[in-house]
XYZ file of C-alpha atoms in Angstrom:
765
model
C 0.000 0.000 0.000
C 1.115 3.524 -0.668
C 1.050 6.285 1.896
C -1.377 9.095 1.329
C -0.114 12.574 1.903
C -2.668 14.897 3.459
C -2.460 18.636 3.718
C -3.994 19.813 6.923
C -4.436 23.422 5.957
C -7.474 24.913 4.274
C -7.805 25.916 0.670
C -7.309 29.508 1.671
C -4.014 28.569 3.236
C -2.976 26.856 0.068
C -3.467 30.146 -1.619
C -0.761 31.660 0.575
C 2.774 32.241 -0.497
C 5.067 29.263 -0.667
C 6.993 30.248 2.388
C 3.822 30.208 4.468
C 2.854 26.641 3.603
C 2.823 24.222 6.512
C 4.919 21.124 6.528
C 3.439 18.137 4.672
C 3.010 15.178 6.967
C 2.298 11.499 6.336
C -0.800 9.884 7.778
C -1.630 6.595 6.047
C -4.361 5.659 8.470
C -6.089 8.985 8.710
C -9.033 9.586 6.435
C -11.690 12.162 5.999
C -9.265 15.070 6.377
C -9.745 17.434 3.480
C -7.808 20.240 2.069
C -10.715 22.608 2.535
C -14.400 23.029 1.987
C -15.185 24.420 -1.402
C -17.752 26.684 0.074
C -15.229 28.235 2.426
C -12.705 28.480 -0.390
C -15.105 30.316 -2.621
C -16.410 32.580 0.129
C -13.024 33.395 1.602
C -11.888 36.813 0.490
C -8.294 35.702 0.853
C -8.512 33.087 -1.904
C -6.372 33.817 -4.954
C -5.786 32.151 -8.309
C -2.816 29.883 -8.683
C -0.474 31.334 -11.292
C 2.702 30.056 -12.878
C 4.422 33.291 -11.876
C 4.336 35.249 -8.704
C 2.601 33.900 -5.633
C 1.725 30.311 -6.687
C -1.816 30.587 -5.352
C -4.979 29.152 -6.918
C -8.706 28.582 -6.548
C -11.120 25.958 -7.747
C -12.534 28.299 -10.366
C -9.140 28.819 -11.917
C -8.522 25.081 -11.864
C -11.802 24.379 -13.660
C -11.037 26.950 -16.313
C -7.603 25.424 -16.705
C -9.156 22.001 -17.349
C -11.522 23.443 -19.902
C -8.685 25.283 -21.637
C -6.402 22.242 -21.789
C -8.694 19.231 -22.308
C -6.061 17.088 -23.929
C -3.663 17.719 -21.095
C -6.345 16.841 -18.577
C -6.767 13.541 -20.398
C -3.086 12.797 -20.042
C -3.217 13.706 -16.367
C -6.057 11.310 -15.631
C -4.488 8.520 -17.675
C -1.163 9.071 -15.951
C -2.942 8.860 -12.619
C -4.751 5.586 -13.261
C -1.966 3.797 -15.115
C 1.414 4.986 -13.815
C 0.995 6.544 -10.383
C 1.250 3.518 -8.141
C 4.370 2.073 -9.740
C 6.163 5.399 -9.816
C 5.099 6.247 -6.283
C 6.434 3.019 -4.822
C 9.679 3.316 -6.741
C 10.452 6.958 -6.065
C 8.726 7.601 -2.710
C 8.706 4.510 -0.535
C 8.236 6.685 2.497
C 6.978 10.195 2.899
C 9.587 12.564 4.286
C 9.122 16.109 5.503
C 9.892 18.751 2.970
C 10.737 22.347 3.417
C 8.303 25.090 2.707
C 10.375 26.202 -0.245
C 10.081 22.707 -1.770
C 6.373 22.318 -1.052
C 5.137 24.966 -3.428
C 6.960 23.662 -6.517
C 5.775 20.124 -5.748
C 2.200 21.288 -5.475
C 2.531 23.368 -8.560
C 3.950 20.501 -10.570
C 1.515 17.806 -9.443
C -1.719 19.723 -9.197
C -1.659 21.381 -12.581
C -2.521 19.211 -15.599
C -0.033 20.881 -17.895
C 2.891 19.765 -15.762
C 2.095 16.030 -15.954
C 4.582 14.116 -18.035
C 3.211 11.129 -19.975
C 5.361 8.598 -21.845
C 5.039 8.633 -25.618
C 3.428 5.181 -25.662
C 0.760 6.291 -23.226
C 0.199 9.513 -25.181
C -0.715 7.508 -28.274
C -3.237 5.526 -26.253
C -4.631 8.450 -24.291
C -5.645 10.462 -27.319
C -7.785 7.607 -28.659
C -11.402 8.242 -27.813
C -14.650 6.307 -27.742
C -17.446 8.071 -29.610
C -20.954 8.554 -28.248
C -24.337 8.223 -29.898
C -25.633 11.589 -31.072
C -28.758 11.288 -28.947
C -30.764 8.873 -26.847
C -33.176 8.054 -29.681
C -30.398 6.704 -31.915
C -29.091 4.564 -29.077
C -32.501 3.047 -28.355
C -33.175 2.447 -32.061
C -29.797 0.717 -32.349
C -30.713 -1.619 -29.492
C -34.183 -2.226 -30.944
C -32.830 -2.876 -34.430
C -30.349 -5.411 -33.105
C -33.062 -7.364 -31.264
C -35.504 -7.462 -34.217
C -34.110 -10.565 -35.892
C -36.279 -12.173 -38.600
C -35.444 -15.638 -37.273
C -36.610 -14.672 -33.765
C -39.829 -13.196 -35.130
C -40.614 -16.417 -36.972
C -39.635 -18.595 -34.017
C -42.010 -16.652 -31.768
C -44.941 -17.301 -34.116
C -44.037 -20.950 -34.510
C -43.944 -21.460 -30.740
C -47.242 -19.612 -30.393
C -48.809 -22.037 -32.864
C -47.359 -25.286 -31.490
C -46.882 -24.500 -27.782
C -50.322 -23.729 -26.457
C -51.379 -20.613 -28.314
C -52.309 -17.843 -25.906
C -50.794 -19.745 -22.963
C -47.393 -19.500 -24.595
C -47.809 -15.728 -24.873
C -48.596 -15.485 -21.156
C -45.572 -17.626 -20.237
C -43.344 -15.604 -22.547
C -44.389 -12.253 -21.053
C -43.909 -13.647 -17.550
C -40.371 -14.841 -18.318
C -39.607 -11.615 -20.167
C -40.136 -9.605 -16.992
C -38.661 -12.305 -14.752
C -35.326 -12.886 -16.514
C -35.325 -10.989 -19.818
C -35.453 -7.387 -18.626
C -33.108 -7.922 -15.613
C -30.482 -9.600 -17.826
C -30.891 -6.951 -20.506
C -30.396 -4.311 -17.827
C -27.284 -6.150 -16.590
C -25.604 -6.071 -20.003
C -26.588 -2.458 -20.651
C -25.344 -1.331 -17.236
C -22.046 -3.212 -17.595
C -21.324 -1.685 -20.983
C -22.351 1.809 -19.928
C -20.415 1.673 -16.644
C -17.146 0.224 -17.961
C -17.022 1.959 -21.366
C -15.515 -1.142 -22.951
C -16.449 -3.904 -25.323
C -17.640 -7.360 -24.476
C -14.209 -8.800 -23.666
C -12.899 -5.973 -21.512
C -16.059 -5.560 -19.425
C -15.927 -8.958 -17.739
C -12.188 -8.747 -17.149
C -12.766 -5.604 -15.112
C -15.764 -6.960 -13.210
C -13.964 -10.193 -12.346
C -10.641 -11.366 -13.822
C -11.523 -14.970 -12.976
C -14.590 -14.832 -15.207
C -12.833 -12.810 -17.919
C -12.918 -15.772 -20.291
C -16.666 -15.382 -20.775
C -15.967 -12.343 -22.945
C -13.884 -14.423 -25.353
C -16.578 -17.107 -25.461
C -19.231 -14.530 -26.244
C -16.982 -12.980 -28.901
C -16.487 -16.302 -30.714
C -20.215 -17.098 -30.647
C -20.943 -13.635 -32.001
C -18.334 -14.015 -34.757
C -19.601 -17.436 -35.880
C -23.195 -16.232 -35.946
C -22.109 -13.172 -37.892
C -20.564 -15.411 -40.556
C -23.719 -17.293 -41.469
C -26.017 -14.298 -40.913
C -24.026 -12.561 -43.638
C -24.858 -15.511 -45.887
C -28.546 -15.179 -44.982
C -28.306 -11.533 -46.024
C -26.760 -12.718 -49.294
C -29.790 -14.968 -49.887
C -32.086 -12.002 -49.340
C -30.080 -9.835 -51.730
C -30.204 -12.568 -54.372
C -33.986 -12.844 -54.118
C -34.292 -9.056 -54.024
C -32.376 -8.784 -57.298
C -34.614 -11.427 -58.900
C -37.870 -9.834 -57.729
C -37.691 -7.146 -60.441
C -38.657 -9.705 -63.086
C -42.236 -10.248 -64.140
C -43.387 -12.796 -63.359
C -41.023 -13.522 -60.514
C -38.837 -16.559 -61.352
C -40.128 -18.633 -58.431
C -43.706 -18.343 -59.638
C -43.345 -20.661 -62.660
C -40.983 -23.423 -63.694
C -38.298 -22.434 -66.192
C -38.438 -23.677 -69.756
C -35.788 -25.930 -71.203
C -33.206 -24.446 -73.545
C -35.060 -25.679 -76.644
C -38.317 -24.250 -75.171
C -40.073 -27.579 -75.730
C -41.280 -27.852 -72.155
C -40.603 -27.177 -68.509
C -37.621 -28.476 -66.638
C -38.663 -31.984 -65.500
C -36.979 -31.539 -62.117
C -39.144 -28.483 -61.486
C -42.249 -30.180 -62.853
C -41.981 -32.828 -60.128
C -42.099 -30.208 -57.362
C -43.200 -26.606 -56.815
C -41.497 -23.670 -58.573
C -40.665 -22.157 -55.191
C -38.773 -25.220 -53.945
C -37.012 -25.625 -57.265
C -35.827 -22.010 -57.337
C -34.634 -22.218 -53.718
C -32.673 -25.459 -53.896
C -31.546 -25.555 -57.523
C -31.262 -21.909 -58.598
C -30.279 -20.178 -55.355
C -28.404 -22.679 -53.191
C -27.526 -25.182 -55.938
C -27.840 -27.555 -53.006
C -26.204 -30.946 -52.887
C -28.132 -34.067 -52.008
C -26.480 -34.334 -48.586
C -24.089 -32.539 -46.288
C -21.349 -35.004 -47.259
C -21.423 -33.906 -50.910
C -18.843 -31.150 -51.128
C -18.191 -28.548 -53.763
C -16.770 -25.072 -54.390
C -18.634 -21.911 -53.305
C -21.636 -21.086 -55.464
C -20.640 -18.165 -57.658
C -24.161 -16.716 -57.786
C -24.049 -16.303 -53.985
C -20.485 -14.962 -53.739
C -21.408 -11.620 -55.273
C -24.431 -11.050 -52.959
C -22.233 -12.040 -50.000
C -19.614 -9.493 -51.014
C -22.343 -6.907 -51.494
C -23.712 -7.571 -47.998
C -20.231 -7.021 -46.556
C -19.872 -3.808 -48.551
C -23.215 -2.552 -47.232
C -22.010 -3.146 -43.686
C -18.875 -1.195 -44.489
C -20.856 1.722 -45.898
C -23.056 1.792 -42.806
C -20.172 1.628 -40.306
C -17.041 3.200 -41.790
C -18.176 6.799 -41.367
C -18.403 6.583 -37.606
C -21.007 6.131 -34.936
C -22.959 9.258 -35.802
C -23.528 8.024 -39.350
C -24.347 4.512 -38.087
C -26.948 6.017 -35.754
C -28.646 7.747 -38.676
C -28.578 4.494 -40.659
C -30.184 2.587 -37.789
C -32.940 5.196 -37.588
C -33.731 4.661 -41.270
C -33.502 0.860 -41.146
C -35.648 0.397 -38.043
C -38.283 2.987 -38.930
C -38.610 1.757 -42.522
C -38.912 -1.853 -41.320
C -41.708 -0.882 -38.949
C -43.506 1.064 -41.678
C -43.294 -1.822 -44.170
C -44.452 -4.213 -41.468
C -47.537 -2.074 -40.854
C -48.301 -2.101 -44.584
C -48.053 -5.885 -44.643
C -50.309 -6.244 -41.607
C -53.016 -4.155 -43.275
C -52.650 -5.989 -46.587
C -52.438 -9.479 -45.094
C -55.687 -9.327 -43.121
C -57.527 -8.650 -46.399
C -56.219 -11.818 -48.078
C -58.319 -14.898 -48.691
C -57.823 -17.357 -45.851
C -56.494 -14.709 -43.448
C -59.402 -15.323 -41.070
C -58.567 -19.007 -41.012
C -54.982 -18.220 -40.044
C -55.951 -15.627 -37.431
C -58.249 -18.190 -35.848
C -55.185 -20.073 -34.584
C -54.041 -16.964 -32.710
C -57.091 -17.186 -30.465
C -56.556 -20.834 -29.492
C -55.637 -21.307 -25.821
C -54.487 -24.680 -24.513
C -54.554 -24.549 -20.719
C -52.771 -27.895 -20.409
C -49.646 -26.371 -22.017
C -48.887 -24.509 -18.808
C -47.844 -27.830 -17.222
C -45.563 -28.751 -20.116
C -41.861 -28.300 -19.348
C -41.003 -28.021 -23.043
C -43.303 -25.014 -23.390
C -41.486 -23.229 -20.561
C -38.124 -24.212 -22.005
C -39.080 -22.914 -25.432
C -40.388 -19.658 -23.990
C -37.234 -19.155 -21.923
C -34.916 -19.781 -24.852
C -37.049 -17.491 -26.980
C -36.659 -14.671 -24.443
C -32.871 -15.008 -24.505
C -32.657 -15.206 -28.297
C -35.196 -12.508 -29.124
C -33.373 -9.976 -26.921
C -29.998 -11.008 -28.337
C -28.480 -11.672 -24.915
C -25.043 -13.220 -24.570
C -23.631 -12.068 -27.913
C -22.006 -8.944 -26.481
C -23.712 -6.583 -28.911
C -25.887 -5.011 -26.234
C -22.793 -4.325 -24.133
C -20.926 -2.755 -27.046
C -23.863 -0.579 -28.094
C -24.379 0.568 -24.490
C -20.704 1.458 -24.103
C -21.285 4.427 -26.408
C -24.040 6.068 -24.329
C -23.605 8.795 -21.722
C -23.428 7.647 -18.103
C -26.383 9.803 -17.115
C -28.750 7.498 -19.015
C -30.784 5.115 -16.853
C -30.178 1.583 -18.123
C -33.214 0.162 -16.359
C -35.567 2.471 -18.229
C -33.724 1.723 -21.455
C -33.995 -2.042 -20.864
C -37.741 -1.804 -20.282
C -38.214 0.306 -23.421
C -36.176 -2.029 -25.632
C -37.849 -5.173 -24.245
C -41.341 -3.743 -24.691
C -40.497 -2.536 -28.204
C -39.283 -6.036 -29.039
C -42.481 -7.545 -27.629
C -44.660 -5.082 -29.548
C -42.817 -5.837 -32.787
C -43.426 -9.571 -32.309
C -47.074 -8.955 -31.458
C -47.345 -6.826 -34.589
C -45.716 -9.330 -36.899
C -47.678 -12.307 -35.498
C -51.056 -11.463 -37.122
C -49.195 -10.713 -40.353
C -47.503 -14.121 -40.318
C -50.653 -16.018 -39.374
C -52.683 -14.208 -42.037
C -50.111 -14.883 -44.765
C -49.792 -18.536 -43.728
C -53.573 -18.885 -43.786
C -53.581 -17.397 -47.277
C -50.702 -19.667 -48.295
C -52.466 -22.808 -47.012
C -55.709 -21.765 -48.722
C -54.016 -21.239 -52.085
C -52.185 -24.554 -51.900
C -55.419 -26.336 -51.000
C -57.152 -24.678 -53.966
C -54.402 -25.851 -56.295
C -54.490 -29.326 -54.791
C -58.246 -29.607 -55.468
C -57.830 -28.263 -59.006
C -55.133 -30.835 -59.678
C -57.319 -33.610 -58.212
C -60.199 -32.516 -60.407
C -58.026 -32.699 -63.515
C -56.733 -36.140 -62.525
C -60.214 -37.532 -61.792
C -61.586 -36.260 -65.104
C -58.817 -38.062 -66.976
C -59.421 -41.280 -65.011
C -63.160 -41.150 -65.706
C -62.565 -40.509 -69.415
C -60.169 -43.472 -69.485
C -62.786 -45.691 -67.840
C -60.705 -46.386 -64.770
C -63.249 -44.692 -62.502
C -67.043 -44.910 -62.825
C -69.035 -41.903 -64.094
C -70.225 -41.228 -60.523
C -66.664 -40.236 -59.674
C -66.637 -37.395 -62.217
C -66.037 -34.097 -60.332
C -67.543 -30.714 -61.293
C -65.554 -29.142 -64.097
C -66.166 -25.536 -63.055
C -64.283 -24.707 -59.854
C -64.145 -20.950 -60.394
C -64.605 -18.893 -57.237
C -63.786 -21.236 -54.381
C -62.303 -24.516 -55.657
C -61.896 -25.995 -52.182
C -65.498 -25.388 -51.139
C -66.940 -26.672 -54.444
C -64.765 -29.785 -54.533
C -65.364 -30.573 -50.836
C -69.147 -30.280 -51.238
C -69.075 -32.623 -54.210
C -66.804 -35.121 -52.441
C -69.013 -35.229 -49.328
C -72.030 -36.040 -51.485
C -70.447 -39.247 -52.770
C -71.207 -42.640 -51.326
C -68.599 -44.281 -49.149
C -67.470 -46.879 -51.770
C -66.953 -44.129 -54.372
C -65.094 -41.992 -51.812
C -62.683 -44.815 -51.089
C -62.124 -45.403 -54.781
C -61.465 -41.701 -55.425
C -59.031 -41.418 -52.516
C -57.110 -44.405 -53.841
C -56.108 -42.332 -56.862
C -55.791 -38.759 -55.521
C -54.683 -37.354 -52.146
C -57.107 -35.643 -49.824
C -56.691 -31.872 -49.739
C -57.270 -30.656 -46.200
C -56.850 -26.973 -45.369
C -56.133 -27.510 -41.672
C -53.533 -30.206 -42.333
C -51.837 -27.971 -44.877
C -51.690 -25.097 -42.387
C -50.259 -27.294 -39.630
C -47.469 -28.487 -41.929
C -45.636 -25.342 -40.837
C -42.158 -26.305 -39.709
C -39.810 -24.687 -37.213
C -37.073 -24.125 -39.767
C -36.526 -20.533 -40.800
C -35.995 -21.849 -44.333
C -39.580 -23.023 -44.331
C -40.825 -19.588 -43.293
C -38.703 -18.059 -46.021
C -40.096 -20.416 -48.665
C -43.690 -20.183 -47.457
C -43.653 -16.390 -47.585
C -41.927 -16.336 -50.964
C -44.584 -18.660 -52.352
C -47.374 -16.666 -50.729
C -46.058 -13.415 -52.209
C -46.220 -14.977 -55.682
C -49.951 -15.665 -55.193
C -50.818 -12.056 -54.291
C -51.865 -9.743 -57.136
C -48.966 -7.406 -57.858
C -46.484 -10.068 -56.783
C -43.475 -8.103 -58.057
C -44.212 -5.108 -55.830
C -45.037 -7.120 -52.722
C -42.048 -9.435 -53.206
C -39.732 -6.458 -53.482
C -41.258 -4.890 -50.364
C -41.008 -8.156 -48.441
C -37.320 -8.691 -49.218
C -36.563 -5.040 -48.530
C -38.061 -5.452 -45.049
C -36.029 -8.612 -44.450
C -32.883 -6.852 -45.650
C -33.447 -3.932 -43.272
C -34.005 -6.263 -40.319
C -30.957 -8.403 -41.102
C -28.723 -5.386 -41.610
C -29.872 -3.887 -38.295
C -28.893 -7.098 -36.539
C -25.581 -7.351 -38.387
C -24.633 -3.774 -37.466
C -25.036 -4.702 -33.798
C -22.989 -7.864 -34.259
C -20.222 -6.062 -36.151
C -20.084 -3.329 -33.509
C -19.548 -6.008 -30.875
C -16.781 -7.703 -32.883
C -14.900 -4.529 -33.785
C -15.253 -2.862 -30.375
C -14.042 -5.965 -28.552
C -10.992 -6.301 -30.798
C -10.156 -2.607 -30.523
C -10.260 -2.767 -26.739
C -7.744 -5.628 -26.843
C -5.463 -4.230 -29.552
C -5.428 -0.552 -28.650
C -3.030 0.409 -31.437
C -5.621 -0.366 -34.138
C -7.931 2.301 -32.740
C -5.931 4.857 -34.682
C -6.890 3.095 -37.903
C -10.528 2.292 -37.247
C -11.641 2.421 -40.880
C -8.817 0.236 -42.127
C -9.316 -2.217 -39.277
C -13.063 -2.414 -39.997
C -12.362 -3.187 -43.650
C -9.925 -5.935 -42.654
C -12.463 -7.537 -40.298
C -15.179 -7.388 -42.950
C -12.906 -9.017 -45.525
C -12.049 -11.787 -43.073
C -15.737 -12.390 -42.465
C -16.371 -12.458 -46.210
C -13.663 -15.061 -46.800
C -14.845 -17.206 -43.885
C -18.464 -16.840 -44.981
C -17.667 -18.427 -48.348
C -17.707 -21.761 -46.509
C -21.487 -21.435 -46.091
C -22.061 -20.584 -49.766
C -21.021 -24.067 -50.868
C -23.728 -26.496 -52.073
C -23.851 -28.052 -48.600
C -23.519 -24.714 -46.764
C -27.196 -24.388 -45.854
C -27.034 -27.743 -44.053
C -24.215 -26.447 -41.839
C -26.214 -23.306 -41.084
C -29.135 -25.506 -40.061
C -26.830 -27.525 -37.801
C -25.568 -24.397 -36.018
C -28.899 -22.627 -35.638
C -30.934 -25.637 -34.542
C -28.515 -27.537 -32.328
C -25.540 -25.370 -31.357
C -26.092 -21.649 -30.783
C -28.429 -21.800 -27.795
C -26.046 -23.834 -25.585
C -23.053 -21.447 -25.511
C -25.437 -18.496 -25.198
C -26.994 -19.940 -22.039
C -23.506 -20.671 -20.637
C -22.380 -17.102 -21.339
C -25.444 -15.601 -19.684
C -25.023 -17.811 -16.611
C -21.435 -16.643 -16.101
C -22.399 -13.016 -16.740
C -24.941 -13.259 -13.967
C -22.457 -14.983 -11.651
C -19.863 -12.304 -12.357
C -22.164 -9.659 -10.938
C -23.550 -11.837 -8.160
C -20.310 -13.328 -6.793
C -17.336 -11.397 -8.099
C -19.041 -8.031 -7.890
C -21.748 -8.114 -5.236
C -25.090 -7.095 -6.711
C -25.582 -4.577 -3.908
C -22.248 -2.929 -4.773
C -23.138 -2.926 -8.461
C -26.459 -1.282 -7.664
C -24.849 1.278 -5.403
C -22.437 2.195 -8.163
C -25.275 2.556 -10.670
C -27.278 4.646 -8.209
C -24.340 7.019 -7.736
C -23.876 7.206 -11.479
C -27.502 8.051 -12.216
C -28.296 10.043 -9.093
C -31.254 7.974 -7.893
C -31.680 4.636 -6.064
C -32.407 1.375 -7.865
C -35.172 -1.122 -7.249
C -34.129 -3.829 -4.820
C -36.239 -6.449 -6.613
C -33.754 -6.472 -9.513
C -30.927 -7.237 -7.083
C -32.998 -10.039 -5.576
C -33.673 -11.499 -9.025
C -29.979 -11.352 -9.941
C -28.885 -12.923 -6.701
C -31.363 -15.733 -6.180
C -34.010 -16.402 -8.805
C -32.317 -15.845 -12.173
C -29.379 -18.239 -11.479
C -31.859 -20.993 -10.653
C -33.969 -20.297 -13.737
C -30.914 -20.250 -16.006
C -29.622 -23.496 -14.529
C -32.991 -25.189 -15.052
C -33.129 -23.806 -18.584
C -29.691 -25.193 -19.425
C -30.481 -28.639 -17.985
C -33.786 -28.966 -19.836
C -32.220 -27.726 -23.081
C -29.392 -30.260 -22.917
C -31.850 -33.009 -22.039
C -34.164 -32.088 -24.902
C -31.313 -31.952 -27.424
C -30.054 -35.349 -26.234
C -33.440 -36.901 -27.000
C -33.850 -35.141 -30.313
C -32.782 -36.770 -33.561
C -30.041 -34.655 -35.146
C -31.582 -34.434 -38.623
C -31.907 -31.934 -41.439
C -34.023 -31.418 -44.543
C -32.046 -32.168 -47.700
C -32.875 -31.893 -51.376
C -33.203 -35.134 -53.317
C -32.526 -34.277 -56.941
C -33.746 -37.664 -58.184
C -37.272 -37.164 -56.825
C -37.265 -33.335 -56.541
C -38.441 -33.541 -52.954
C -37.253 -32.603 -49.493
C -36.227 -35.609 -47.455
C -35.095 -35.960 -43.849
C -31.508 -37.083 -43.444
C -29.415 -37.907 -40.399
C -26.317 -35.853 -39.747
C -23.175 -38.019 -40.100
C -21.109 -38.906 -37.060
C -18.346 -36.473 -38.017
C -20.942 -33.710 -38.115
C -21.914 -34.428 -34.517
C -18.237 -34.522 -33.555
C -17.762 -31.114 -35.190
C -20.750 -29.804 -33.290
C -19.385 -30.836 -29.901
C -15.820 -29.822 -30.769
C -16.964 -26.339 -31.720
C -18.948 -26.069 -28.496
C -15.880 -27.114 -26.507
C -13.641 -24.618 -28.306
C -15.865 -21.614 -27.654
C -16.358 -22.355 -23.935
C -12.704 -23.290 -23.359
C -11.590 -19.694 -22.530
C -13.761 -19.720 -19.398
C -11.891 -22.522 -17.550
C -8.543 -21.380 -18.992
C -8.944 -17.902 -17.540
C -10.138 -19.379 -14.269
C -7.074 -21.618 -13.948
C -4.715 -18.834 -15.026
C -6.001 -16.415 -12.393
C -5.923 -19.111 -9.726
C -2.334 -20.128 -10.434
C -1.090 -16.529 -10.617
C -2.818 -15.418 -7.436
C -5.030 -12.852 -9.137
C -7.826 -11.740 -6.779
C -11.328 -12.936 -7.557
C -12.814 -9.469 -7.172
C -11.618 -6.712 -9.422
C -9.441 -4.100 -7.734
C -10.096 -1.494 -10.402
C -13.886 -1.435 -10.237
C -14.150 1.573 -7.954
C -11.556 3.620 -9.788
C -12.678 6.405 -12.091
C -13.979 5.033 -15.346
C -11.650 7.167 -17.433
C -9.103 5.270 -19.428
C -7.235 5.506 -22.641
C -9.595 2.959 -24.086
C -12.877 4.671 -23.384
C -12.575 8.423 -23.279
C -15.350 10.432 -24.901
C -14.735 12.654 -27.856
C -15.105 15.781 -25.749
C -15.068 16.555 -22.064
C -18.047 17.802 -20.162
C -17.875 18.978 -16.573
C -20.754 18.033 -14.335
C -22.293 20.581 -11.987
C -20.368 20.940 -8.740
C -23.304 19.937 -6.601
C -23.798 16.524 -8.249
C -21.299 14.583 -6.180
C -20.733 15.120 -2.515
C -17.285 13.639 -2.057
C -14.620 13.024 -4.638
C -10.929 12.510 -4.258
C -8.730 14.075 -6.878
C -5.410 12.289 -6.949
C -2.425 14.079 -8.407
C 1.033 12.553 -7.932
C 1.846 11.842 -4.285
C -0.706 14.290 -2.821
C -4.351 13.392 -2.257
C -6.700 16.327 -1.969
C -10.150 15.561 -0.550
C -12.683 18.138 -1.569
C -15.991 17.916 0.273
C -19.366 18.829 -1.192
C -17.960 19.341 -4.683
C -16.588 17.493 -7.629
C -15.634 17.997 -11.216
C -15.953 14.757 -13.212
C -14.858 14.214 -16.783
C -17.563 12.215 -18.479
């Protein structure tokens, strides 16, 4: 420990001539002694300004003006204080010795004034690097909202609503959202805002022993960013094709000699054919390898370039981009909601929204699905929320922000749900109509050929409502004729067609693409649909890229000088790595990661984040720090949830998820080119090994950091938590002095002298 030098005179006495200064004494155990009260210093008529010439006297007002006049020098002073003081103090002043009055004044003058602080050249290069802030609170909130509005999460919410109890699932989801979602969202926002660092640096500061969780979160975020870029490339490819009339997935393509349709397409639907054969050029299994698909490489490169355009010009430009992306997505979504409820079959789809299965409340899988949906829909554990929050002013209340973002996310899902159900009802209705029309054509041919009796001849005119007309005719037949008809044609059931909805996001993509082709003005609505998907995906990718770049910059401080070049390098690396998923079997790997891998490391990351605050940094201390930062007390119920309930819920969620995945067959939908159908295939054994190996790799930093800190005697609790959050890694672009009355007690450390100023403080935010 270092000795703290206290000056026992008042501020007015400091303003005296150097020869009148009392002797500086050492009192390491004494505390609470202050140099003077600011009020007495300001009211004392004997107070004078400290000048470089003459009497060497000063006042607080002059000091404040000096800080404002020399901001860069104040930065170097603070950085020198936090990074170099202790080592230099122990080396040069092991013990405090009395000094003469003639020596006291120069020492004070040198150590108290910012312009006299000497900073090494290496530290100067780090000190001058700043962390930008969002232009305003609205841009920050829209950035958080845009990141959480993932198309995959929106679809997953509707799927769970349909297959997990209907309205009961919604009640369970809202309950868990307030129980674990908002508190965990608040935790990540508060950590990022308080520490002013990216995802990796935050947890190192909170607890060195749990610092590895930042690296785990970073790797999960990077891997997800790779295949989400490929998803964006799919959207761009479809968007470029939607300018044709008719859209290419509406009809099968003709052969080169124009003698007929492609037989592979004729055996299936045009939508499936365009997806598997024209877009993905998919292989028949994950084991069939091949080079990257050239038609997807260009859209992938374009998606990376769009990210660069949105992010290279700085945070202020990114904030404006997020405002446009999020607001335009919401506007397009409203247009689709209005249009979808007017479609044929929309009422049938909306009917499933009103179904409530009370028994689902006792189903563990329903609770597990709702819990995982809360974590995924809010984007917890990826580090993006922390990185986005690290660019907001400290005066912003994270709890209010967390509630706003969570409610906005819930409202967006509630808004998109009727749209999805209406479109799926329309999609099922149109497919049932086409099924009945095809059955009618088949039965007419069989009757004309004499295979079926004349009683089995269906009505030839199905204009208006083919399903209703065909069903009425079929129900009027006798039972023997019905059996004979069904032996030649399949039964077209609207409800069965609607319930064929699968969990896969690919299915949602295909179903909506096919539904858009049925709507009058399909070109316009297809373009609008893909534009909305592009905006949502880009909003999510901006959050992910901010997390990746911010985390790397906080580790490699030197690259902060070349932010644009470093961003381009990271984007190019992601482009090259993303080419792996553009291969013919790439979509099968994406399915493997999204369905069976991502949720496990995310739950592990969130568990350790919660433990870092609960154990390493006591929740009460964390709350006290946030209360001092914001100027008002926090709700104790959040601390109780962090400390007791949320760890139990997360542990139960992880156990049930692992148990459910262990019972689930690890399968995927593959394209069979010989039959032009989707078939279910089992992942090979090496695929499962890759899955577990990748999971082990991403969580390995957690035990490694734990063992490293244990063997090197690093304390479990961070020793730098209570220090001023002003570092070379996280300084704002400009300084702003808070009002003097905001903080009651603050110690300003300069060199070997500690000056305690009561009832005042000047903080650099």
